[in-house]
Amino acid sequence: MKVVVANSHVGMQATELLKYDGQEIIISGAVHKVRKLGALLFIVIRTGKSLIQCTLVLQHLSIPAETYQEGNYVTITGICHKEENAPNGAEIELKSIKVLSQPAVKLPFSIGGRNLGINLDTNLDYRPISLRHIKQRAIFSIQSSIVQLFLEGLGAIDFVKIHTPKLVFAGAEGGANVFKVDYFDRVMFLAQSPQFYKQMMVGVFGKVMEVGPVFRAESHETSRHLNEYTSMDIEMGPIDSFEDIMDVETYILNYIFDRLPSLCPSELEVLKVNVPKVGDIPVMKMAQVLEIVSKEHKVRDSGDLDAKSEQIISQYVYDNTGSEFLFVTHYPTAKRPMYAMEDPIDPTVTLSFDLLFRGLEVTTGGQRIHNYEMQVEKMKRLGYNPVNFSSYLQIHRYGMPPHGGFGLGLERLTMQLLGLGSIKEASLFPRTISRIFP
Ligand code: AMO
């Protein structure tokens, strides 16, 4: 009989077990859950990818209870059998268990149940442990697949992956929400976005993409803001118009959501995820959106959509087109950063867009200024000293194509896809004003 070694590092899928029907198999993992049913003991082993059910007839084999207590890391040996009633159609009849390590104390809560059954604060306080729960882990397996597909889909149309600095000389997005960092004898900032650098790299590669951390010194805690999040960015040129950017975003969202079900079927199933059909995404100008929203909601700031406005317009679009996405275009110039290209027909608005998904903004994008004089003039108009931006302005000075890009918030996309109540649930170790541990 062949002995197969599979451990949690290899990450064997429970479904793969079927291949070893009748054979002896060795698996390493954590004792996830233990259940006694008469003379039968069920021990579920958690590997990096799945749960594997093992059975033991207590009379046949005496194993001390401390060997299989929840939280132990073990190596088990047993015979693999097809078993229709087992979670993945196969189970292992145990012959022996070897303990690799034991926890110092009992787990603070059980992670073997169907639901975690603890509140969000406890979940986040005990993150290294709570993330081991199957539903928590599924969130981040899905998130990992989203990133994989984002890079794969854009790579297939010649986007080059770049890695830009997160310690930067200036905040790119304007506003006060930028963190200062002591940097030897001077001050630097944590990047609010890869904005300046991705623009610079258009002059090098034409089409670039990055998935990386960005930092926002938001002083309020809301269900949709983090102080550190993951931005999925693209930048490209030459372009004909900012609509080229919306076309790329439409392409990549179709690419991701078409392929997600085959990449992580069990995780989508365990979280009962409704994966959207993207198709063509409807487009509306900001002015049009405000007109519709103001019929049922008092919009206080005509330059941006508050949470309620985003929900109202998303519902309106869903009712009229069936789409769960909406591009809102032509945001006011006064509300967009200094690099935003103004509409030559009406300079009070920019050639920019936001994407709403199920009632929440998940992306901002648009065309950028590529002309040197135009960029310098706009900086001065907004009160920035162009001298402080001379390294960025090299691209305008020495020649840039018409270009643009977008930034898609990974945690917001995950939150909306999975219907999570808070963005914190979509971040492994969320950073907010009140949360810095673990
Ligand atoms: P913006 O600042 O709109 O644009 O950010 C882009 C997207 O990032 C997400 N996001 C956040 N997610 C979690 N917590 C936050 N505090 C937070 N702030 C923003 C949202 C948002 O749509 N440089 C531009 C993008 C571009 O034009 O290329 C930018 O960063 O999903």
Short mmCIF file of N, CA, C and O in Angstrom, two decimals, residues 224-287:
data_model
loop_
_atom_site.label_atom_id
_atom_site.label_comp_id
_atom_site.label_asym_id
_atom_site.label_seq_id
_atom_site.Cartn_x
_atom_site.Cartn_y
_atom_site.Cartn_z
N ARG A 224 -16.90 52.17 6.52
CA ARG A 224 -16.28 52.05 5.20
C ARG A 224 -14.92 52.72 5.07
O ARG A 224 -14.39 52.85 3.97
N HIS A 225 -14.34 53.15 6.20
CA HIS A 225 -13.01 53.76 6.16
C HIS A 225 -12.01 53.01 7.03
O HIS A 225 -12.31 52.63 8.15
N LEU A 226 -10.81 52.87 6.48
CA LEU A 226 -9.68 52.33 7.24
C LEU A 226 -8.56 53.36 7.18
O LEU A 226 -8.53 54.19 6.27
N ASN A 227 -7.61 53.26 8.08
CA ASN A 227 -6.45 54.16 8.02
C ASN A 227 -5.33 53.59 7.16
O ASN A 227 -4.43 54.30 6.75
N GLU A 228 -5.41 52.28 6.95
CA GLU A 228 -4.50 51.65 5.99
C GLU A 228 -5.36 50.70 5.18
O GLU A 228 -6.10 49.91 5.76
N TYR A 229 -5.31 50.81 3.88
CA TYR A 229 -6.07 49.86 3.05
C TYR A 229 -5.23 49.46 1.84
O TYR A 229 -4.12 49.96 1.66
N THR A 230 -5.78 48.55 1.05
CA THR A 230 -5.04 48.06 -0.12
C THR A 230 -5.64 48.66 -1.37
O THR A 230 -6.85 48.52 -1.61
N SER A 231 -4.81 49.36 -2.13
CA SER A 231 -5.31 50.01 -3.33
C SER A 231 -4.88 49.21 -4.56
O SER A 231 -3.72 48.83 -4.68
N MET A 232 -5.85 48.93 -5.41
CA MET A 232 -5.54 48.25 -6.68
C MET A 232 -5.59 49.34 -7.75
O MET A 232 -6.65 49.90 -8.03
N ASP A 233 -4.42 49.64 -8.28
CA ASP A 233 -4.29 50.80 -9.16
C ASP A 233 -3.90 50.42 -10.57
O ASP A 233 -3.17 49.45 -10.77
N ILE A 234 -4.36 51.21 -11.53
CA ILE A 234 -3.79 51.16 -12.87
C ILE A 234 -3.52 52.59 -13.32
O ILE A 234 -4.10 53.55 -12.79
N GLU A 235 -2.65 52.72 -14.29
CA GLU A 235 -2.43 53.99 -14.96
C GLU A 235 -2.00 53.65 -16.38
O GLU A 235 -1.26 52.66 -16.58
N MET A 236 -2.48 54.41 -17.36
CA MET A 236 -2.16 54.06 -18.75
C MET A 236 -2.18 55.27 -19.68
O MET A 236 -2.86 56.27 -19.43
N GLY A 237 -1.42 55.18 -20.76
CA GLY A 237 -1.39 56.22 -21.78
C GLY A 237 -0.61 55.72 -22.98
O GLY A 237 0.14 54.75 -22.87
N PRO A 238 -0.81 56.29 -24.17
CA PRO A 238 -1.75 57.36 -24.44
C PRO A 238 -3.19 56.86 -24.44
O PRO A 238 -3.44 55.72 -24.82
N ILE A 239 -4.10 57.74 -24.05
CA ILE A 239 -5.54 57.42 -24.11
C ILE A 239 -6.23 58.46 -24.99
O ILE A 239 -5.71 59.56 -25.19
N ASP A 240 -7.40 58.08 -25.51
CA ASP A 240 -8.20 59.03 -26.28
C ASP A 240 -9.07 59.86 -25.36
O ASP A 240 -9.34 61.03 -25.60
N SER A 241 -9.57 59.20 -24.31
CA SER A 241 -10.43 59.92 -23.37
C SER A 241 -10.48 59.15 -22.06
O SER A 241 -10.02 58.00 -21.99
N PHE A 242 -11.06 59.77 -21.03
CA PHE A 242 -11.14 59.08 -19.73
C PHE A 242 -12.05 57.86 -19.82
O PHE A 242 -11.99 56.97 -18.97
N GLU A 243 -12.84 57.78 -20.87
CA GLU A 243 -13.71 56.60 -21.03
C GLU A 243 -12.88 55.33 -21.29
O GLU A 243 -13.32 54.22 -20.97
N ASP A 244 -11.68 55.51 -21.85
CA ASP A 244 -10.80 54.34 -22.04
C ASP A 244 -10.51 53.68 -20.69
O ASP A 244 -10.35 52.46 -20.60
N ILE A 245 -10.40 54.50 -19.66
CA ILE A 245 -10.09 53.97 -18.32
C ILE A 245 -11.30 53.19 -17.78
O ILE A 245 -11.15 52.12 -17.19
N MET A 246 -12.48 53.75 -18.03
CA MET A 246 -13.69 53.04 -17.56
C MET A 246 -13.84 51.71 -18.31
O MET A 246 -14.29 50.73 -17.74
N ASP A 247 -13.41 51.69 -19.59
CA ASP A 247 -13.47 50.43 -20.35
C ASP A 247 -12.55 49.38 -19.73
O ASP A 247 -12.92 48.21 -19.64
N VAL A 248 -11.36 49.82 -19.29
CA VAL A 248 -10.44 48.85 -18.68
C VAL A 248 -11.02 48.36 -17.35
O VAL A 248 -10.97 47.17 -17.04
N GLU A 249 -11.63 49.25 -16.60
CA GLU A 249 -12.20 48.80 -15.32
C GLU A 249 -13.36 47.82 -15.58
O GLU A 249 -13.50 46.82 -14.88
N THR A 250 -14.16 48.11 -16.59
CA THR A 250 -15.27 47.19 -16.92
C THR A 250 -14.71 45.82 -17.32
O THR A 250 -15.22 44.78 -16.88
N TYR A 251 -13.67 45.86 -18.13
CA TYR A 251 -13.04 44.60 -18.57
C TYR A 251 -12.56 43.80 -17.36
O TYR A 251 -12.83 42.61 -17.23
N ILE A 252 -11.83 44.47 -16.44
CA ILE A 252 -11.20 43.70 -15.36
C ILE A 252 -12.24 43.20 -14.35
O ILE A 252 -12.10 42.11 -13.78
N LEU A 253 -13.31 43.97 -14.15
CA LEU A 253 -14.34 43.48 -13.23
C LEU A 253 -15.06 42.27 -13.82
O LEU A 253 -15.37 41.31 -13.11
N ASN A 254 -15.31 42.30 -15.13
CA ASN A 254 -15.89 41.12 -15.78
C ASN A 254 -14.93 39.94 -15.65
O ASN A 254 -15.35 38.81 -15.36
N TYR A 255 -13.66 40.20 -15.86
CA TYR A 255 -12.64 39.14 -15.79
C TYR A 255 -12.65 38.51 -14.40
O TYR A 255 -12.68 37.29 -14.24
N ILE A 256 -12.66 39.36 -13.37
CA ILE A 256 -12.60 38.85 -11.99
C ILE A 256 -13.87 38.05 -11.65
O ILE A 256 -13.80 36.91 -11.19
N PHE A 257 -15.02 38.68 -11.87
CA PHE A 257 -16.25 38.03 -11.40
C PHE A 257 -16.67 36.83 -12.26
O PHE A 257 -17.37 35.95 -11.78
N ASP A 258 -16.22 36.78 -13.51
CA ASP A 258 -16.49 35.58 -14.32
C ASP A 258 -15.69 34.39 -13.82
O ASP A 258 -16.13 33.25 -13.92
N ARG A 259 -14.49 34.66 -13.30
CA ARG A 259 -13.59 33.55 -12.95
C ARG A 259 -13.58 33.19 -11.47
O ARG A 259 -13.13 32.10 -11.09
N LEU A 260 -14.07 34.09 -10.64
CA LEU A 260 -14.04 33.84 -9.19
C LEU A 260 -14.71 32.52 -8.80
O LEU A 260 -14.17 31.76 -8.00
N PRO A 261 -15.89 32.20 -9.36
CA PRO A 261 -16.56 30.96 -8.93
C PRO A 261 -15.74 29.70 -9.16
O PRO A 261 -15.82 28.76 -8.38
N SER A 262 -14.92 29.66 -10.21
CA SER A 262 -14.14 28.44 -10.40
C SER A 262 -12.86 28.45 -9.58
O SER A 262 -12.27 27.40 -9.34
N LEU A 263 -12.46 29.62 -9.12
CA LEU A 263 -11.22 29.70 -8.34
C LEU A 263 -11.45 29.39 -6.85
O LEU A 263 -10.60 28.81 -6.20
N CYS A 264 -12.59 29.81 -6.32
CA CYS A 264 -12.82 29.55 -4.88
C CYS A 264 -14.27 29.16 -4.64
O CYS A 264 -14.99 29.86 -3.92
N PRO A 265 -14.70 28.03 -5.24
CA PRO A 265 -16.11 27.63 -5.12
C PRO A 265 -16.55 27.35 -3.69
O PRO A 265 -17.63 27.78 -3.28
N SER A 266 -15.71 26.66 -2.90
CA SER A 266 -16.18 26.28 -1.56
C SER A 266 -16.26 27.50 -0.65
O SER A 266 -17.15 27.62 0.19
N GLU A 267 -15.35 28.46 -0.83
CA GLU A 267 -15.37 29.68 0.00
C GLU A 267 -16.59 30.53 -0.33
O GLU A 267 -17.24 31.09 0.55
N LEU A 268 -16.93 30.60 -1.62
CA LEU A 268 -18.12 31.37 -2.02
C LEU A 268 -19.38 30.70 -1.47
O LEU A 268 -20.32 31.36 -1.05
N GLU A 269 -19.33 29.37 -1.45
CA GLU A 269 -20.48 28.60 -0.96
C GLU A 269 -20.64 28.79 0.56
O GLU A 269 -21.74 29.05 1.04
N VAL A 270 -19.54 28.69 1.29
CA VAL A 270 -19.63 28.78 2.75
C VAL A 270 -20.14 30.15 3.19
O VAL A 270 -20.84 30.29 4.19
N LEU A 271 -19.84 31.18 2.40
CA LEU A 271 -20.31 32.54 2.75
C LEU A 271 -21.58 32.93 2.00
O LEU A 271 -22.05 34.06 2.12
N LYS A 272 -22.11 32.00 1.23
CA LYS A 272 -23.35 32.23 0.45
C LYS A 272 -23.24 33.54 -0.37
O LYS A 272 -24.08 34.44 -0.27
N VAL A 273 -22.17 33.63 -1.14
CA VAL A 273 -21.91 34.88 -1.88
C VAL A 273 -22.69 34.92 -3.19
O VAL A 273 -22.72 33.95 -3.94
N ASN A 274 -23.27 36.07 -3.43
CA ASN A 274 -23.96 36.30 -4.69
C ASN A 274 -22.98 37.07 -5.60
O ASN A 274 -22.79 38.27 -5.45
N VAL A 275 -22.33 36.34 -6.51
CA VAL A 275 -21.32 36.96 -7.38
C VAL A 275 -22.04 37.73 -8.49
O VAL A 275 -22.88 37.16 -9.18
N PRO A 276 -21.73 39.02 -8.65
CA PRO A 276 -22.48 39.81 -9.63
C PRO A 276 -22.12 39.47 -11.08
O PRO A 276 -21.01 39.03 -11.36
N LYS A 277 -23.09 39.69 -11.95
CA LYS A 277 -22.82 39.67 -13.40
C LYS A 277 -22.51 41.12 -13.74
O LYS A 277 -23.35 42.00 -13.53
N VAL A 278 -21.34 41.38 -14.27
CA VAL A 278 -20.97 42.78 -14.48
C VAL A 278 -21.52 43.31 -15.82
O VAL A 278 -22.27 44.28 -15.85
N GLY A 279 -21.17 42.67 -16.92
CA GLY A 279 -21.65 43.12 -18.24
C GLY A 279 -21.20 44.54 -18.54
O GLY A 279 -20.11 44.95 -18.16
N ASP A 280 -22.06 45.30 -19.22
CA ASP A 280 -21.76 46.71 -19.46
C ASP A 280 -22.21 47.50 -18.23
O ASP A 280 -23.25 47.20 -17.65
N ILE A 281 -21.44 48.51 -17.87
CA ILE A 281 -21.78 49.28 -16.66
C ILE A 281 -22.44 50.60 -17.07
O ILE A 281 -21.88 51.34 -17.89
N PRO A 282 -23.62 50.91 -16.53
CA PRO A 282 -24.27 52.18 -16.86
C PRO A 282 -23.42 53.39 -16.42
O PRO A 282 -22.65 53.28 -15.46
N VAL A 283 -23.58 54.49 -17.12
CA VAL A 283 -22.79 55.70 -16.85
C VAL A 283 -23.75 56.88 -16.67
O VAL A 283 -24.69 57.05 -17.46
N MET A 284 -23.55 57.67 -15.65
CA MET A 284 -24.35 58.89 -15.45
C MET A 284 -23.44 60.03 -15.03
O MET A 284 -22.48 59.81 -14.28
N LYS A 285 -23.79 61.24 -15.50
CA LYS A 285 -23.01 62.39 -15.03
C LYS A 285 -23.44 62.75 -13.61
O LYS A 285 -24.60 62.55 -13.24
N MET A 286 -22.51 63.31 -12.86
CA MET A 286 -22.78 63.70 -11.47
C MET A 286 -24.03 64.60 -11.39
O MET A 286 -24.88 64.41 -10.50
N ALA A 287 -24.14 65.57 -12.32
CA ALA A 287 -25.26 66.51 -12.28
C ALA A 287 -26.60 65.77 -12.39
O ALA A 287 -27.56 66.06 -11.67
#
